[in-house]
Short mmCIF file of C-alpha atoms in Angstrom, two decimals:
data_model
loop_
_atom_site.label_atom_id
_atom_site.label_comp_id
_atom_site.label_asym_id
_atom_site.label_seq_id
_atom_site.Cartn_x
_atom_site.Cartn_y
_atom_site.Cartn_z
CA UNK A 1 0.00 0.00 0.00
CA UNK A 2 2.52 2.47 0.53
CA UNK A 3 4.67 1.76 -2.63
CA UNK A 4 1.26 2.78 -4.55
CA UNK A 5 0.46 5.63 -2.54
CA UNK A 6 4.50 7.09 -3.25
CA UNK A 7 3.89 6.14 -6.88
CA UNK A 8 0.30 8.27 -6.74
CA UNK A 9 1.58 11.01 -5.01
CA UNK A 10 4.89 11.51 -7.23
CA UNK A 11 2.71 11.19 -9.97
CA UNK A 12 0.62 14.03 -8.71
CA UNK A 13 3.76 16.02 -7.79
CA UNK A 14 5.20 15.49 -11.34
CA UNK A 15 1.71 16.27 -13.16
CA UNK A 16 2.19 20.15 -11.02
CA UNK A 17 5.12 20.61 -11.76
CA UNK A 18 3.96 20.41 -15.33
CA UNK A 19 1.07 22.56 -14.82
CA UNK A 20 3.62 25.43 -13.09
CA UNK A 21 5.95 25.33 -16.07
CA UNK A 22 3.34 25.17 -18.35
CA UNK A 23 1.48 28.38 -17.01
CA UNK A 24 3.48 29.70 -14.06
CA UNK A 25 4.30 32.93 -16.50
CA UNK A 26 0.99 33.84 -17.26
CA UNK A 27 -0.03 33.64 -13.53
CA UNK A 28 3.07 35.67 -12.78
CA UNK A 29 1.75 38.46 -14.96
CA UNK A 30 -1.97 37.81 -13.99
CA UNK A 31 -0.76 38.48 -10.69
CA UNK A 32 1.39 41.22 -11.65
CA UNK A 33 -1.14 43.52 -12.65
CA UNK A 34 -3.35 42.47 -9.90
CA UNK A 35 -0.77 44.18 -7.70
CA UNK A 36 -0.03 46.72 -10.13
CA UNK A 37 3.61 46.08 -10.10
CA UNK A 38 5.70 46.33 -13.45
CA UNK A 39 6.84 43.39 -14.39
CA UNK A 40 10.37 43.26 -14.27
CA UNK A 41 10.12 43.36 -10.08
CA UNK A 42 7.04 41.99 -8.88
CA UNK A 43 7.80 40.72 -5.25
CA UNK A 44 4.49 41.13 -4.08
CA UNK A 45 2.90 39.35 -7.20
CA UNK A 46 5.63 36.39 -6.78
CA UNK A 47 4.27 36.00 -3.03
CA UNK A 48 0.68 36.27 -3.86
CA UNK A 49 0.82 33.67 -7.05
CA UNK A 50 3.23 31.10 -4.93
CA UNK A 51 0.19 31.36 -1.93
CA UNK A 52 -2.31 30.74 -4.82
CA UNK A 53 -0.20 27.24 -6.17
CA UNK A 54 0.44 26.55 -2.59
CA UNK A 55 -3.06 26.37 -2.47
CA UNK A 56 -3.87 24.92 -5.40
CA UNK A 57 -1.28 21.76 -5.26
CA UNK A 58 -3.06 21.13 -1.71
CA UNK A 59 -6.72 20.14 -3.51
CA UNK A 60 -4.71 19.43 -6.67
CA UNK A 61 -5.61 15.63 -6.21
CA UNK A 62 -9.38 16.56 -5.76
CA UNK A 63 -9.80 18.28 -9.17
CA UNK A 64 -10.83 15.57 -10.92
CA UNK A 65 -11.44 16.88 -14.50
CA UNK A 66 -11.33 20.43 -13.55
CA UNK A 67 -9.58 22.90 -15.24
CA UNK A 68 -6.32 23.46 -13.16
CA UNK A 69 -5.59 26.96 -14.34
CA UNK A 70 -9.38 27.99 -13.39
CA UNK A 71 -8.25 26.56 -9.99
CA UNK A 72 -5.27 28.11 -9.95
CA UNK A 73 -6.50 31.64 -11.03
CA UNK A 74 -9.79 31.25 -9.12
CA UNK A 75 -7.18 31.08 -5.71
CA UNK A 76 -5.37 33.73 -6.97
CA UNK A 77 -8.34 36.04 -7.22
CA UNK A 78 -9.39 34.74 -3.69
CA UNK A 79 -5.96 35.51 -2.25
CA UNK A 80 -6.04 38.96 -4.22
CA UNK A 81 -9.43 39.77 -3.09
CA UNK A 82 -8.68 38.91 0.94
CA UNK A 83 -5.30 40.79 0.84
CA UNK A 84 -6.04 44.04 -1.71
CA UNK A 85 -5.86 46.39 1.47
CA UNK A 86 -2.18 45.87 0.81
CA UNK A 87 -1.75 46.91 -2.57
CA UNK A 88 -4.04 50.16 -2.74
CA UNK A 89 -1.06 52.54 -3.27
CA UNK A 90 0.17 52.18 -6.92
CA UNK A 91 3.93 50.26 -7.57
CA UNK A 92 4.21 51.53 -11.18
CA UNK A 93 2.62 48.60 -13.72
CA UNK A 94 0.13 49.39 -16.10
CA UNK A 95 -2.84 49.00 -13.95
CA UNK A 96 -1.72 51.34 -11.10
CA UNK A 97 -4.22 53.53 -11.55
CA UNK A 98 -6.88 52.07 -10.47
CA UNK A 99 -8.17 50.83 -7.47
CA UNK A 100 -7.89 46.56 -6.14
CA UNK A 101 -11.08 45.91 -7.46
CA UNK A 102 -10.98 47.34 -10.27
CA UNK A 103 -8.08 45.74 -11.38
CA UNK A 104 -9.46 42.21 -10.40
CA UNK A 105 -12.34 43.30 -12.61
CA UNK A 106 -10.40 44.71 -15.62
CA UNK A 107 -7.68 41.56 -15.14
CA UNK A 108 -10.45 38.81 -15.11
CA UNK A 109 -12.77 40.13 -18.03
CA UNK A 110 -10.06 42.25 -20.47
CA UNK A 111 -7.27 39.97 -19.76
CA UNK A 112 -8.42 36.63 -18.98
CA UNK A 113 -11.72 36.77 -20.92
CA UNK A 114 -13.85 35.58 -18.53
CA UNK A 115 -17.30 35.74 -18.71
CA UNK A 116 -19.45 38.80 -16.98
CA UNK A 117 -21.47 36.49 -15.21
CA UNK A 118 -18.65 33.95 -14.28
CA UNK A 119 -16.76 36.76 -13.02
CA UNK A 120 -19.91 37.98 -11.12
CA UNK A 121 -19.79 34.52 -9.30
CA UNK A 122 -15.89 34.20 -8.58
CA UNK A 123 -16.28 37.94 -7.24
CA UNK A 124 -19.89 37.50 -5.10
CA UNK A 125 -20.90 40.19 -6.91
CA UNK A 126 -23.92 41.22 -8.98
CA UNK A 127 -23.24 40.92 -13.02
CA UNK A 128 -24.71 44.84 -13.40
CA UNK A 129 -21.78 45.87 -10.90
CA UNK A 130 -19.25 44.15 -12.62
CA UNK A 131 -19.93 45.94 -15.60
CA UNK A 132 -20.03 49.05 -14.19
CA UNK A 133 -16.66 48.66 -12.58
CA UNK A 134 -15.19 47.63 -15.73
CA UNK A 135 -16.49 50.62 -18.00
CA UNK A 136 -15.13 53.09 -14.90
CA UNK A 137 -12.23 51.27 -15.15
CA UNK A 138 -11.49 51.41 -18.58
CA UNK A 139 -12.96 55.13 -18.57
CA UNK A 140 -10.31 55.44 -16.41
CA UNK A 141 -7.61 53.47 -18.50
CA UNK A 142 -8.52 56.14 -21.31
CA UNK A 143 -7.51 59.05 -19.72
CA UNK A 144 -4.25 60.31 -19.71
CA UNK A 145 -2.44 59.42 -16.72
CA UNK A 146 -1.75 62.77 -14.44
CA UNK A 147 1.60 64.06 -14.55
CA UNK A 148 4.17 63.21 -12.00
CA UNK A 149 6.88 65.63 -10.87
CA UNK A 150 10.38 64.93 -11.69
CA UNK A 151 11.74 62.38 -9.51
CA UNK A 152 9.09 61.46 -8.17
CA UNK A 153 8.08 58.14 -9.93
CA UNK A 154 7.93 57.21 -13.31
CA UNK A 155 9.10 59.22 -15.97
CA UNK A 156 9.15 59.37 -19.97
CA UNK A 157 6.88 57.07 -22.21
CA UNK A 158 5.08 55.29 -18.83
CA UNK A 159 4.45 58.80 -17.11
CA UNK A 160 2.67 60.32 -20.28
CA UNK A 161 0.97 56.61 -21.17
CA UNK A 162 -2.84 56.82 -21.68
CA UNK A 163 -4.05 53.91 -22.49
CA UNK A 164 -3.48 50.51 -21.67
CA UNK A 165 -1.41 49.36 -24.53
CA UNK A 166 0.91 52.08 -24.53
CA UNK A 167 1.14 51.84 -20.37
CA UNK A 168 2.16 48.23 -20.46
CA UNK A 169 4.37 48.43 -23.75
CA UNK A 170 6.21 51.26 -22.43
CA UNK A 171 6.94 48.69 -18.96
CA UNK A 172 8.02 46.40 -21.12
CA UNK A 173 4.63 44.10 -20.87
CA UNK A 174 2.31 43.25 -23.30
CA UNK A 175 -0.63 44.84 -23.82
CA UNK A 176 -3.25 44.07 -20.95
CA UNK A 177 -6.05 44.27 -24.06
CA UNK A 178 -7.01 46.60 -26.87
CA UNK A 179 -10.47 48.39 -25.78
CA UNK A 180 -12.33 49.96 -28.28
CA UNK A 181 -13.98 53.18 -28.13
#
């Protein structure tokens, strides 16, 4: 019995590992602009996304079937949405802008493509409030960002970036989506 259950759980431990390589990067940058952090130093969105796999590889034998990136980015929204207190003040990425939920809301349906009313669910929140976060947000996305004084954060191409493609191409990401007018 307990050569199977080393087999099973090395297995298991093998089949994550594959899942991490496999989309560890786009959970990184999920995560990154959850925490509005640019991507080339994103300490707080390493911390947040290794919570959300920690938590994920401990019902990863339970999924049966289930999409493991759903899982994975359904714990990352959890963790994101407990914990946003802590990442109200902006750190610079694209999305710094705007406010935690916000973000969650412009990351999940822009970015991810989730559904309104799927996101409505993973949030608790009514679909008619999801959509009107996500037209403030992009409202907000549109306008040109406010100008910094010298020194005092970014500067060049990012300072003067209105809209989200030119915001996360000047960081050196790519574009968090294309939102027409």
């Amino acid at each position: 019995m307990g050569e199977r259950r080393e087999a099973r759980d090395r297995r298991l431990a093998r089949d994550f590992d594959t899942f991490v390589t496999g989309a560890g990067g786009r959970l990184l940058h999920v995560a990154a602009l959850l925490t509005a952090e640019p991507a080339e130093c994103c300490p707080a969105a390493r911390r947040l996304l290794t919570a959300a796999l920690a938590r994920t590889y401990a019902s990863w034998p339970g999924l049966h079937g289930e999409d493991p990136y759903d899982r994975a980015r359904q714990e990352l929204v959890a963790l994101f949405a407990h914990t946003a207190w802590r990442y109200r003040r902006a750190r610079g990425g694209p999305l710094g802008r705007l406010t935690p939920l916000e973000r969650l809301v412009v990351v999940l349906r822009l970015h991810e493509g989730v559904a309104e009313e799927q996101a409505a669910a993973v949030l608790g929140l009514p679909p008619d409030r999801v959509r009107a976060v996500c037209a403030r947000a992009v409202t907000a996305l549109r306008r040109p960002a406010p100008a910094t004084p010298a020194g005092a954060g970014a500067t060049g191409a990012a300072a003067g970036a209105g809209s989200t493609g030119a915001a996360a191409g000047a960081l050196g990401e790519p574009p968090l989506a294309e939102v027409p007018r």
